[in-house]
XYZ file of C-alpha atoms in Angstrom:
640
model
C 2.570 27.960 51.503
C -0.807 27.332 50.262
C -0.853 31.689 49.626
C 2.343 31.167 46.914
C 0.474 28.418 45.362
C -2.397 30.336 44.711
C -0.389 33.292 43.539
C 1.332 30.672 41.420
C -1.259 29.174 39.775
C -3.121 32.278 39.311
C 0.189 33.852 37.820
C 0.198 30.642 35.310
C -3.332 31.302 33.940
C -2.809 35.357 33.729
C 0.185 33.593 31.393
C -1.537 31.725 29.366
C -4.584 34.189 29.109
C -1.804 36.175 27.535
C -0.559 33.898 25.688
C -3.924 32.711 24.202
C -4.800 36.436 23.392
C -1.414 37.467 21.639
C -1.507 33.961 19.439
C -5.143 35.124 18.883
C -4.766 38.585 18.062
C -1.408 37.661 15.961
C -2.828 34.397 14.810
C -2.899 35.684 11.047
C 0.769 36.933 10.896
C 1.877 33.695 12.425
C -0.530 32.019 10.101
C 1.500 34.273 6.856
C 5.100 33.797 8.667
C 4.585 30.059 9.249
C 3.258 29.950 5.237
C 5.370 31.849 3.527
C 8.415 29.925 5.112
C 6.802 26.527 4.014
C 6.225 28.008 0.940
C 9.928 28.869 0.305
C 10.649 25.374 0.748
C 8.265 24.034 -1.689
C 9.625 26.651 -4.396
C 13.230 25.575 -3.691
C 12.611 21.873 -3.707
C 10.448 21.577 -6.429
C 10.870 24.607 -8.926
C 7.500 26.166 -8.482
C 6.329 29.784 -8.095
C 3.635 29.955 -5.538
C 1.697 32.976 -5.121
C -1.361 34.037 -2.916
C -3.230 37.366 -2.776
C -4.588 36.963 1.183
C -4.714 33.992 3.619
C -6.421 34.509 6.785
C -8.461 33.207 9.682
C -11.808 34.457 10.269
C -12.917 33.756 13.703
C -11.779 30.684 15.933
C -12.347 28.079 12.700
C -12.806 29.280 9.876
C -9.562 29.931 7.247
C -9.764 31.927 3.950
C -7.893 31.735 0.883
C -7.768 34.067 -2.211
C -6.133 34.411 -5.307
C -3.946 31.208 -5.406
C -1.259 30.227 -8.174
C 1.163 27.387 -8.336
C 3.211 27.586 -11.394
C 6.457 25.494 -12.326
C 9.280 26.926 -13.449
C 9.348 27.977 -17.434
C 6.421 25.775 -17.850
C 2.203 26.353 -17.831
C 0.452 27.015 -14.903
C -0.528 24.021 -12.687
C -3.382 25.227 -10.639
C -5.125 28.424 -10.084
C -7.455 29.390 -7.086
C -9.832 32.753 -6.935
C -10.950 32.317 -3.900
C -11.723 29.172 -0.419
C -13.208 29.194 2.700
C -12.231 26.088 5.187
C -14.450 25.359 8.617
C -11.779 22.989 10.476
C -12.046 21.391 13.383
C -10.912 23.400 16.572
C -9.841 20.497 18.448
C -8.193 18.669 16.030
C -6.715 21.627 14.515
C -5.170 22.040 18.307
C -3.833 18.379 18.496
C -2.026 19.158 14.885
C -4.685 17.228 12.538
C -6.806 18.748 9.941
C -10.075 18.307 9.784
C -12.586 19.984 7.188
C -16.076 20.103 8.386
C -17.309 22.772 5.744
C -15.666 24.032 2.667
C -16.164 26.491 0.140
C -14.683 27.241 -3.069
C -14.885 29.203 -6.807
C -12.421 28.943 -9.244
C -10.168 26.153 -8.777
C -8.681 25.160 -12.459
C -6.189 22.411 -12.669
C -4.502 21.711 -15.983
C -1.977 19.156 -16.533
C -0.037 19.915 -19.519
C 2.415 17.678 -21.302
C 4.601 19.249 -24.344
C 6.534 16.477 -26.254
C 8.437 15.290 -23.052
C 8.254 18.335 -20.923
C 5.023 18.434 -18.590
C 4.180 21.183 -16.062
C 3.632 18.551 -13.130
C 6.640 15.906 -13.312
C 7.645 17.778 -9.868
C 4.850 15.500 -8.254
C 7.277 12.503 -9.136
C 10.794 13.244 -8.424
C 12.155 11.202 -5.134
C 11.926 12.978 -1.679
C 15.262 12.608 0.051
C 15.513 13.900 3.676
C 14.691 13.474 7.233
C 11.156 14.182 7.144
C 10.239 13.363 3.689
C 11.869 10.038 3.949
C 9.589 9.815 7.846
C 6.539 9.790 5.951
C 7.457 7.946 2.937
C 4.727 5.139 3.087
C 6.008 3.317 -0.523
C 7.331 0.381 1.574
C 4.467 0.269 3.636
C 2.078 -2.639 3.549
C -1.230 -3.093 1.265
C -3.118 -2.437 4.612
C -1.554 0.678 5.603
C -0.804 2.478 2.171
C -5.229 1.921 2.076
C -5.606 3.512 5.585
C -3.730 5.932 4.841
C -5.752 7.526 1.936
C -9.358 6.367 3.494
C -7.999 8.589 6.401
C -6.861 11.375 4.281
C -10.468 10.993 2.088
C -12.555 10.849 5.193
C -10.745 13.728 7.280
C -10.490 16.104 4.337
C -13.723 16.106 2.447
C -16.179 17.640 4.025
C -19.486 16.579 5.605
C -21.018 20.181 3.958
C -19.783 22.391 1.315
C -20.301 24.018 -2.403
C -17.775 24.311 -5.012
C -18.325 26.727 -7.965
C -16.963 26.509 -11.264
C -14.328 23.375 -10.800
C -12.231 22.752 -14.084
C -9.629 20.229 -14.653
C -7.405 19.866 -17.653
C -5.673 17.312 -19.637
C -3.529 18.096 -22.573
C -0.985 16.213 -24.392
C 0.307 17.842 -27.469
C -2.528 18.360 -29.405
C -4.941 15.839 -27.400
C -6.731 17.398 -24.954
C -9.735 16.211 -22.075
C -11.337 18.669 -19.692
C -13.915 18.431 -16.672
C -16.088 21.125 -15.353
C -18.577 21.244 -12.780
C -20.334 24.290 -12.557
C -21.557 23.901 -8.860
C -21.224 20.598 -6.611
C -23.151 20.469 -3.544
C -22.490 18.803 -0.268
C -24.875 18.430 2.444
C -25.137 16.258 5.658
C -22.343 14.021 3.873
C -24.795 13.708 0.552
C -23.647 15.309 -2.839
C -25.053 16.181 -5.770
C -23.732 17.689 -9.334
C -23.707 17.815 -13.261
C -20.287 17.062 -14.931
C -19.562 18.505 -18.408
C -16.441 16.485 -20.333
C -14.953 17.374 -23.054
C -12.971 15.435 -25.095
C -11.938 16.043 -28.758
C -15.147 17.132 -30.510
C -17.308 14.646 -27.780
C -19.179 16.779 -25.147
C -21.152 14.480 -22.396
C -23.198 15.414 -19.396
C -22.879 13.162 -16.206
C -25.416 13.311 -13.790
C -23.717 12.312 -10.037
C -25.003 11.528 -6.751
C -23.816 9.883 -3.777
C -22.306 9.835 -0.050
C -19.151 9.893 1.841
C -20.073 9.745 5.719
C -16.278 9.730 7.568
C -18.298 9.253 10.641
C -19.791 5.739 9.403
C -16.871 5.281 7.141
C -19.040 4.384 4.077
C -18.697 5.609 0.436
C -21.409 5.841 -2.071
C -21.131 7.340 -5.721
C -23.852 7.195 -8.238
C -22.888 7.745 -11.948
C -25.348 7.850 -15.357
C -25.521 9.391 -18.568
C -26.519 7.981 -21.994
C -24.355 5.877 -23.357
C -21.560 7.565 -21.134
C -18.336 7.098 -22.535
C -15.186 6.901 -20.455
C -12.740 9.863 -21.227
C -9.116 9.751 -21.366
C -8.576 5.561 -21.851
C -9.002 5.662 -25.792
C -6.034 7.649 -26.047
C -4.178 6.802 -23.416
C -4.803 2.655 -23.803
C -6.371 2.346 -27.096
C -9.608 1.129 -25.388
C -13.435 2.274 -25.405
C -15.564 1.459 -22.193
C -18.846 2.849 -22.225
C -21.891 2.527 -19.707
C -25.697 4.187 -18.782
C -25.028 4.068 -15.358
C -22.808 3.127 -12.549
C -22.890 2.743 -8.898
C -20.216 2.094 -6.110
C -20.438 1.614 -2.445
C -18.190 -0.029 0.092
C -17.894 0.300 4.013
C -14.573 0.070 5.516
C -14.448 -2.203 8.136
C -12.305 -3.911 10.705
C -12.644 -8.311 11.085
C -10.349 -9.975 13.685
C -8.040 -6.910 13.619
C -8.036 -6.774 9.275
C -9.046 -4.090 7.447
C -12.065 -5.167 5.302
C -13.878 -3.130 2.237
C -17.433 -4.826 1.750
C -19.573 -2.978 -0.517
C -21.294 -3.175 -3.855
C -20.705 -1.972 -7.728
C -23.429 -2.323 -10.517
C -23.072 -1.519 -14.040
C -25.559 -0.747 -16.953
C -25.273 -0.927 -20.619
C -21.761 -1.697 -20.218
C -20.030 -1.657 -23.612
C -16.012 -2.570 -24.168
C -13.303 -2.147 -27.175
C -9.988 -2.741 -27.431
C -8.330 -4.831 -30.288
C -6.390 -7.080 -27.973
C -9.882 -8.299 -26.349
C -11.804 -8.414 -29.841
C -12.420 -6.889 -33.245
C -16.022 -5.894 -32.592
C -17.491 -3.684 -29.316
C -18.707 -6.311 -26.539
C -21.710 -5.743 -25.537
C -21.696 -6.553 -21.390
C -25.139 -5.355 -20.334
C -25.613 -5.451 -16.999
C -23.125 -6.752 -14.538
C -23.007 -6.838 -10.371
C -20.408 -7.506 -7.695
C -21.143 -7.790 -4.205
C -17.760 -7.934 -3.128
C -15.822 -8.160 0.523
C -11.907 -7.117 0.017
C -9.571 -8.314 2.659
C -6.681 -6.034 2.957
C -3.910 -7.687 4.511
C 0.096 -6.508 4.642
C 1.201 -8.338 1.515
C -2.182 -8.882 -0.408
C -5.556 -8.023 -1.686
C -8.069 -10.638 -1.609
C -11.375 -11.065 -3.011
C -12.963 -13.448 -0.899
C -15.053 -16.059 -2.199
C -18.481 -14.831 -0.275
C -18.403 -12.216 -2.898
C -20.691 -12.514 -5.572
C -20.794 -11.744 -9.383
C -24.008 -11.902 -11.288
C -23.862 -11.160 -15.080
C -26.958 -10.990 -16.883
C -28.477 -14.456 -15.726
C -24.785 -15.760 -14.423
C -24.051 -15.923 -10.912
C -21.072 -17.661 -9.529
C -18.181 -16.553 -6.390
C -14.811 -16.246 -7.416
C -11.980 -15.645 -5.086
C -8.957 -13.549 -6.018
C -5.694 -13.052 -4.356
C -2.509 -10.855 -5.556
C 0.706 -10.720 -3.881
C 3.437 -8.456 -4.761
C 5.128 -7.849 -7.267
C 2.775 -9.704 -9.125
C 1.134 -13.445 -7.710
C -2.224 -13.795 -8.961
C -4.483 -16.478 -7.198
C -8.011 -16.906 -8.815
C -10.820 -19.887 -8.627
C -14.031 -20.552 -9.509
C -16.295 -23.144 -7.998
C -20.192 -23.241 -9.394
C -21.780 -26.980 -8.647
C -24.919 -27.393 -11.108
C -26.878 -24.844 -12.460
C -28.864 -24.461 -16.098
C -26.796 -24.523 -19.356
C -29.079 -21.620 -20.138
C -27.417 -19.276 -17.408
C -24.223 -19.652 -19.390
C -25.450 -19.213 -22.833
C -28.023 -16.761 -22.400
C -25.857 -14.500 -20.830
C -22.770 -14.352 -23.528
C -21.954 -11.037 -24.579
C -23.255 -9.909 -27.936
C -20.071 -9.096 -29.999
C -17.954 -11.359 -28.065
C -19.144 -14.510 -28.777
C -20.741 -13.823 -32.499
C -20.571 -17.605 -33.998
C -23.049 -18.798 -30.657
C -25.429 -15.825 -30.751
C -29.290 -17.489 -30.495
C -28.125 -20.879 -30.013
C -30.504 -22.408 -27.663
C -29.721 -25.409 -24.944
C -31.019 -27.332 -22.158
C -29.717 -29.318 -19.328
C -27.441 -28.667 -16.866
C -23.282 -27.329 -16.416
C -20.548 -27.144 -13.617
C -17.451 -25.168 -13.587
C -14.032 -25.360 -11.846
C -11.272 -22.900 -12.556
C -8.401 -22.349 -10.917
C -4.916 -20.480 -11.495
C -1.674 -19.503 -9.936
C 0.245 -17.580 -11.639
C 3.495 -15.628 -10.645
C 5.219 -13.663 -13.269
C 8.629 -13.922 -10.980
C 8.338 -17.865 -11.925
C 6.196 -18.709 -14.812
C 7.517 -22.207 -14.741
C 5.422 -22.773 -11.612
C 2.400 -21.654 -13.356
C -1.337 -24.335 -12.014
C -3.873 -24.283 -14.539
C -6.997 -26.082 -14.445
C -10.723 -25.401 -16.803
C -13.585 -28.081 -16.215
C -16.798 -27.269 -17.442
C -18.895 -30.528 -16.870
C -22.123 -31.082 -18.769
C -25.002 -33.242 -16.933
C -27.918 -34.387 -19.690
C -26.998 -31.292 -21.747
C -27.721 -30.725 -24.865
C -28.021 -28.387 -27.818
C -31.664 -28.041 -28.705
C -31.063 -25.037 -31.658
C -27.963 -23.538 -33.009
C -27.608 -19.511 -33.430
C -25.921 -17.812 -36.119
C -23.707 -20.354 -37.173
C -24.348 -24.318 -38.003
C -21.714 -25.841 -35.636
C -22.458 -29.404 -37.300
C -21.035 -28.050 -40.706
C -17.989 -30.198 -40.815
C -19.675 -33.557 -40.466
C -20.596 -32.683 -44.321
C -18.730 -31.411 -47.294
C -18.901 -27.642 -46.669
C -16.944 -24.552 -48.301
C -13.838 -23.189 -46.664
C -12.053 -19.837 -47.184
C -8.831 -19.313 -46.758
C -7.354 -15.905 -45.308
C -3.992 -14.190 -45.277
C -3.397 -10.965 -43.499
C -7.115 -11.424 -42.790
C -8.535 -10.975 -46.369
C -9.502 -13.746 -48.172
C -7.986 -15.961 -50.922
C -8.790 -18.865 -51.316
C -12.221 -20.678 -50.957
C -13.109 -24.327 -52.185
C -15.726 -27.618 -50.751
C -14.210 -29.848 -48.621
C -15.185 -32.771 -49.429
C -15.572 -35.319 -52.890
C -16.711 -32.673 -55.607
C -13.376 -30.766 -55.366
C -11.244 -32.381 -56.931
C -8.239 -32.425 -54.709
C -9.921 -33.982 -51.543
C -7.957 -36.565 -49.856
C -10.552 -39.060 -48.044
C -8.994 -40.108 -44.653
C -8.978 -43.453 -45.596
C -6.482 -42.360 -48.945
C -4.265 -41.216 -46.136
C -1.164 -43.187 -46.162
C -1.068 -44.468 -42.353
C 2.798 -42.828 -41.889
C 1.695 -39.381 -42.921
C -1.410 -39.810 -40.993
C 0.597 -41.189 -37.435
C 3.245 -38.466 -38.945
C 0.908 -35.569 -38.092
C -0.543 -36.653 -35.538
C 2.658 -37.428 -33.559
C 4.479 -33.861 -34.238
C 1.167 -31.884 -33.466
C -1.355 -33.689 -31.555
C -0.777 -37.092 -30.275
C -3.973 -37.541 -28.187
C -6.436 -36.097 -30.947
C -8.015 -39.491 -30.604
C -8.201 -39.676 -27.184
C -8.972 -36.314 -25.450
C -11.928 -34.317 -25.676
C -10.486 -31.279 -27.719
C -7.759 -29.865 -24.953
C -4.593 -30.781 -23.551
C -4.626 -28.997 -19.842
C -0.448 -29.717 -19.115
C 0.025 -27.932 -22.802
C -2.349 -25.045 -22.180
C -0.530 -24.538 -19.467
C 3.083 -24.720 -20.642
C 2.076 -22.755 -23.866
C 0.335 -19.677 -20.781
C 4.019 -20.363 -19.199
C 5.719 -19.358 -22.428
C 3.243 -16.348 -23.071
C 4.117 -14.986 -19.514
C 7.772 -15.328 -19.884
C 7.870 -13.723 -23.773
C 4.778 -11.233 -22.677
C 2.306 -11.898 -25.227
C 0.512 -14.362 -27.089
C 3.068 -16.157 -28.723
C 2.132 -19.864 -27.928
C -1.534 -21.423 -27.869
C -1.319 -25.015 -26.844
C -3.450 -25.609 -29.718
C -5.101 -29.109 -30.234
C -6.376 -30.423 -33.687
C -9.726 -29.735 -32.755
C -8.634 -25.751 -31.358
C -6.832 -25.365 -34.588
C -9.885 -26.267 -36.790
C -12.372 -24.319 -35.011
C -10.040 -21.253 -35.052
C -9.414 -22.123 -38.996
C -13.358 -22.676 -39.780
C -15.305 -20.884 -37.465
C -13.172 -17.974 -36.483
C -10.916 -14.981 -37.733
C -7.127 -15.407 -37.453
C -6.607 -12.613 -35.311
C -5.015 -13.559 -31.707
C -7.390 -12.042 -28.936
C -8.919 -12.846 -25.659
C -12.003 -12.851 -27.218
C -10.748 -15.080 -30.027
C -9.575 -17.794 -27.860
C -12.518 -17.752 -25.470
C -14.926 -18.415 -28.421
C -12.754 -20.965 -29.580
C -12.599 -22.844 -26.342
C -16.409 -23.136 -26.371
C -16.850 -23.863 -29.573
C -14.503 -26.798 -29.165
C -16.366 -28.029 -26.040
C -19.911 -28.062 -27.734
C -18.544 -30.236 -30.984
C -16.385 -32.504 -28.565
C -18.678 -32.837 -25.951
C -21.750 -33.516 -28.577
C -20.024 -35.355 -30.718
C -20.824 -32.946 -33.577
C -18.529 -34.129 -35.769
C -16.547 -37.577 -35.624
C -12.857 -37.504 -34.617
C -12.468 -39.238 -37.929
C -13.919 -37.006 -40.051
C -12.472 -33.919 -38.299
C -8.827 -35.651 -39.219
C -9.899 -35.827 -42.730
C -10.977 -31.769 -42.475
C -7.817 -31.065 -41.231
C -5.388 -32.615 -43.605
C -7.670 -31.400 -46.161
C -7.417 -27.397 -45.475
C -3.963 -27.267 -43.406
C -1.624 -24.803 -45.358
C 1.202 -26.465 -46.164
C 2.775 -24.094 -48.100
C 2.478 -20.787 -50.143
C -0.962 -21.193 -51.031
C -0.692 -24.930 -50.947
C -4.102 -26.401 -49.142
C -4.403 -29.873 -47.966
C -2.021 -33.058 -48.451
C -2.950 -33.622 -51.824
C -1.611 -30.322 -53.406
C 1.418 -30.305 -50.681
C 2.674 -33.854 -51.703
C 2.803 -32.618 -55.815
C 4.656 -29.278 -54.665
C 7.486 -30.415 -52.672
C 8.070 -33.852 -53.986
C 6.388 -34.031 -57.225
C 4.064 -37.239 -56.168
C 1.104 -38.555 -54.928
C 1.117 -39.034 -50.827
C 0.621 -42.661 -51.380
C 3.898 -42.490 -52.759
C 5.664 -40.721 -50.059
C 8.895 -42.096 -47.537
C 8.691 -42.081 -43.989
C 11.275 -38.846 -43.991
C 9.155 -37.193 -46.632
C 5.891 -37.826 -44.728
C 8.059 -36.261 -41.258
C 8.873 -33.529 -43.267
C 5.417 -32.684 -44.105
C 4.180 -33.035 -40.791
C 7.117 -30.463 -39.553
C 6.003 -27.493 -41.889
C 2.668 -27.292 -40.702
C 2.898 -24.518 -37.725
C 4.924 -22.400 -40.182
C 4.106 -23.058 -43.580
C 5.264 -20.424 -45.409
C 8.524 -20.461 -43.883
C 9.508 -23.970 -45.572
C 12.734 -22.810 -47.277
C 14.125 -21.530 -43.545
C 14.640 -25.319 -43.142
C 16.974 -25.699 -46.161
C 20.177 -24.519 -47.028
C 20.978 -22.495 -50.503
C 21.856 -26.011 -51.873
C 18.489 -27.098 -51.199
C 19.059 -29.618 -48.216
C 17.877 -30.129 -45.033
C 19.514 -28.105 -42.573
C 21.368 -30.529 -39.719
C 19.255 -28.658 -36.555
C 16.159 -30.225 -38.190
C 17.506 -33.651 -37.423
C 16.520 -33.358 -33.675
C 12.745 -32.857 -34.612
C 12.870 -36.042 -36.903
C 14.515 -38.201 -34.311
C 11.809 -37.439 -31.903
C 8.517 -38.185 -34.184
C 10.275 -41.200 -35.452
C 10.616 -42.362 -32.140
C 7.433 -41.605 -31.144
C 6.050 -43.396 -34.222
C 8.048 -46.812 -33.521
C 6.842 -46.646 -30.018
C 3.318 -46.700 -31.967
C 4.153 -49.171 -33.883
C 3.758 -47.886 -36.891
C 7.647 -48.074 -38.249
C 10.265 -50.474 -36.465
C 13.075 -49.208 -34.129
C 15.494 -49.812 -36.497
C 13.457 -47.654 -38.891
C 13.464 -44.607 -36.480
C 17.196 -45.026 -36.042
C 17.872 -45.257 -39.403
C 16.193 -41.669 -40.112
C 18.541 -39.910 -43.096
C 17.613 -36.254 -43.788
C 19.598 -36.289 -47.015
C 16.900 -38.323 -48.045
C 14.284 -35.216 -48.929
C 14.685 -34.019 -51.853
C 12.618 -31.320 -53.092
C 11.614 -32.507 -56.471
C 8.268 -30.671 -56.866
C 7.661 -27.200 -57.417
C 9.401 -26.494 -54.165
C 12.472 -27.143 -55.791
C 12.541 -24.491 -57.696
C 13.536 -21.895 -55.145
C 16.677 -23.219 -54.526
C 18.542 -22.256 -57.579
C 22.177 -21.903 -58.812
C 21.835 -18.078 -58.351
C 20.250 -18.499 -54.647
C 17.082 -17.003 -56.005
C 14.113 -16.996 -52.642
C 11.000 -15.796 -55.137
C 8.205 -18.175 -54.073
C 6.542 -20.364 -56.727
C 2.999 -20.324 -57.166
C 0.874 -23.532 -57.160
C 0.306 -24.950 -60.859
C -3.228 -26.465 -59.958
């Protein structure tokens, strides 16, 4: 018995000796056969003609590749190959996994080619239907996974030593074109080391690039600089311009209480920004740092709040959550620090009206925000910055004290100018505040800003309603605007709506509210002094002659409503009236509701508010005038 076991086993091994030595000595036809078959598939599938000159193994490890083309169907060539050299792992190559230890390559070009709507790789995103496609479709997998995933795929197929050789890649779109060559990259114990060359348009750069990817330690380092590098590709693509002198990324990937965890760090240099939507002029960032730790959960990404920014002399930890589709959780806590910090580190072209200004004392900050564009109603919004003995000891560019005396104003339109004049006694259609009929005065202040008096230049539950709105309609099309947000934006500021824009205005507002800069009274009497009421029609004065012919001492509680009304749309007045001239009836709703609000004031009776008769304005000024027998819309100009 024990004899036919040893005969047996000894009859296995002579077996798989065999074995071993025919898959070894036919190991490259197999390799071809097993190739060309996959191949085949790929071609029917997806269109493509793939073609290779040899393919081979060279000793137990070691697989070469030469001549390599994959071109789509009737369109450009995708990629070309002249010639690779992969040192796998044995093992893992055994167990079915692919590991590159070493690689070796000349000649790889990739161009991705779009004509009009035709491009040479929409192959790559056509839906994969089918037993094993749809086994290792990981779209529905969570955030967690979908990460692992392609950290495994990065760390088990780049190589721990290697040298590429004349590496292009190619972007064209019509006649827009970007390209990248490297002329050698070197790998070596995990470090690398190369010179990029882009080309964009008529813009040649030179990157210098260092770094480290260790799959053993998991870790990723890259290393990035140039002069005044420019970003290629997002100009055209997004309109924007991000420059930088160097940049530097690193990040471990870790495992906490069985959650996948990126810590690392980024730094930037020189860091420059444009896009039109964020502000009119480059911003200048300088130098910026994140020390961040990601948590990578199922169903979200979160920034948690031991990470640290620090930008220029700011530090502060946010924390950051998104949920899918799209839940955004942010907040900022920072207890006391110097006013300095804050103002010393605003971007130059960002905030241009507080460049130079100098301060002392100290600031806190709380911010918070949840947002979810499935329910914008449900929108939380809170902004406190707190000051604590602060104050302004020298202002920068621009005098932020200017109102509390008479001052000149320019008007714009389409953001050129066209009107400029003082505000105050030597022009001589300045209203003084206390000239201000009390009804047109409570009027205003009831239809736009009913708190002016009594808050200290913002209205959080309207900021938030009017960030509501802009989710829901996708862009900025309400601002929540107080009386004091409106005048800075009129007197300080451009008309154009941008991030930037808004930001600026939000400080500026603080620093005159919180300073008491100017007196709520006399920033009233500013702004019914250069509101546009009207096709070129500034201030009460010159609005009270053109649409009823009189002074506004002389005006009716409906006329004074009616004013009040036209303000957020001036020049869209006669959209109120019908041809004949008269109120429409939908703008009765509107004059219920101030008149109500006014009684409840006390400045008219409730019978007064009830009794509210638009039939009462009548267009007897210059206004009038549009509405003619023949319908004619031509807008008057002002006689003044």
């Amino acid at each position: 018995m024990k004899r036919i076991l040893i005969y047996t086993g000894a009859g296995l091994l002579v077996c798989l000796f065999l074995l071993a030595g025919g898959l070894w000595i036919f190991r490259n036809r197999i390799l071809n056969r097993l190739t060309e078959k996959k191949i085949a598939q790929v071609e029917q599938r997806y269109g493509l003609d793939v073609h290779y000159e040899s393919l081979r193994f060279e000793g137990t490890g070691r697989l070469s590749l030469g001549g390599l083309s994959v071109v789509p169907e009737g369109r450009d060539t995708l990629l070309t190959l002249r010639s690779a050299a992969f040192d796998l792992g044995f093992w893992q190559l055994l167990k079915g996994n692919v590991e590159v230890r070493n690689v070796y390559m000349d000649g790889l070009t990739v161009s991705f080619v779009k004509e009009n709507q035709t491009a040479n790789y929409d192959f790559l995103f056509r839906s994969r239907t089918g037993g094993e496609e749809a086994a290792q479709d990981h779209s529905h997998a969570g955030y967690d996974k979908r990460v692992q995933l392609v950290l495994d795929g990065v760390f088990r197929l780049l190589p721990s030593d290697g040298r590429l050789t004349n590496l292009r890649i190619r972007e064209r779109k019509d006649s827009d074109s970007v390209s990248l060559f490297v002329p050698e990259f070197n790998i070596d114990h995990h470090r690398f080391k190369s010179r990029l060359i882009f080309v964009e348009g008529a813009r040649t750069q030179h990157w210098q690039t260092e770094g480290e990817i260790n799959a053993d330690e998991r870790r990723v380092s890259v290393g990035i600089q140039a002069p005044d590098l420019m970003v290629p590709y997002i100009r055209r693509r997004l309109g924007a311009e991000v420059s930088f002198n160097r940049l530097y990324l690193s990040f471990t990937q870790q495992k906490e209480n069985g959650k996948l965890v990126l810590s690392g760090k980024t730094e930037v240099d020189g860091l420059a920004v444009f896009h039109r939507r964020l502000s009119p002029e480059r911003i200048n960032l300088d130098e910026g740092e994140l020390d961040f730790h990601l948590n990578v959960e199922p169903h979200a990404l979160e920034l948690d709040s031991a990470s640290t920014v620090r930008f220029n002399r700011l530090q502060f930890h946010p924390y950051l959550r998104l949920e899918p589709p799209a839940h955004l959780i942010a907040s900022i806590h920072k207890p006391s620090f110097p006013a300095e910090e804050l103002f010393g580190s605003l971007p130059h072209g960002l905030f241009e009206n507080l460049e130079g200004i100098r301060v002392a004392g100290n600031l806190s900050y709380d911010f918070g925000l949840d947002a979810d564009l499935a329910c914008p109603d449900s929108l939380q919004f809170h902004s406190d910055l707190r000051p604590e003995h602060f104050r302004i000891l020298g202002y920068g560019t621009t005098n932020l004290s200017k109102m509390s005396e008479e001052f000149e104003y320019t008007a714009y339109e389409d953001e050129m100018p066209v009107r400029t004049f003082p505000v105050g006694p030597s022009w001589n259609h300045f209203l003084p505040l206390d000239s201000v009929p009390q009804l047109m005065r409570m009027a205003v202040l009831q239809s736009e800003d009913g708190g002016f008096f009594y808050h200290q230049g913002f209205l959080p539950d309207a900021i938030r309603q009017a960030m509501a709105y802009d989710l829901k309609a996708r862009r900025f099309a309400r601002g929540g605007s107080t009386i004091s947000m409106q005048l800075v934006k009129n007197v300080f500021l451009n008309r154009r709506k941008n991030i930037a824009r808004k930001l600026e205005e939000a400080l500026i507002v603080w620093l005159i509210e919180q300073n008491r800069l100017t007196s709520k009274e006399r920033m009233f009497e500013v702004y019914l002094n250069i509101a546009e009421w009207g096709p070129r029609i500034y201030g009460l004065l010159e609005a009270s002659e053109f649409y009823f012919g009189k002074r506004p001492s002389q005006l009716t509680l409906e006329e004074c409503i009616y004013l009040a009304s036209i303000i957020p749309k001036p020049k869209h007045f006669r959209s109120s009236f019908d041809a004949s001239g008269r109120l429409k009836e939908n703008q009765e709703g509107h004059f219920r509701l101030v008149a109500r609000r006014m009684a409840a004031k006390g400045v008219i009776s409730e019978e007064a508010a009830e009794g509210i008769d638009l039939s009462r304005v009548v267009l007897t000024g210059e206004a009038g005038k549009c509405f003619s027998d023949s319908l004619s819309l031509a807008a008057p100009q002002p006689a003044f």
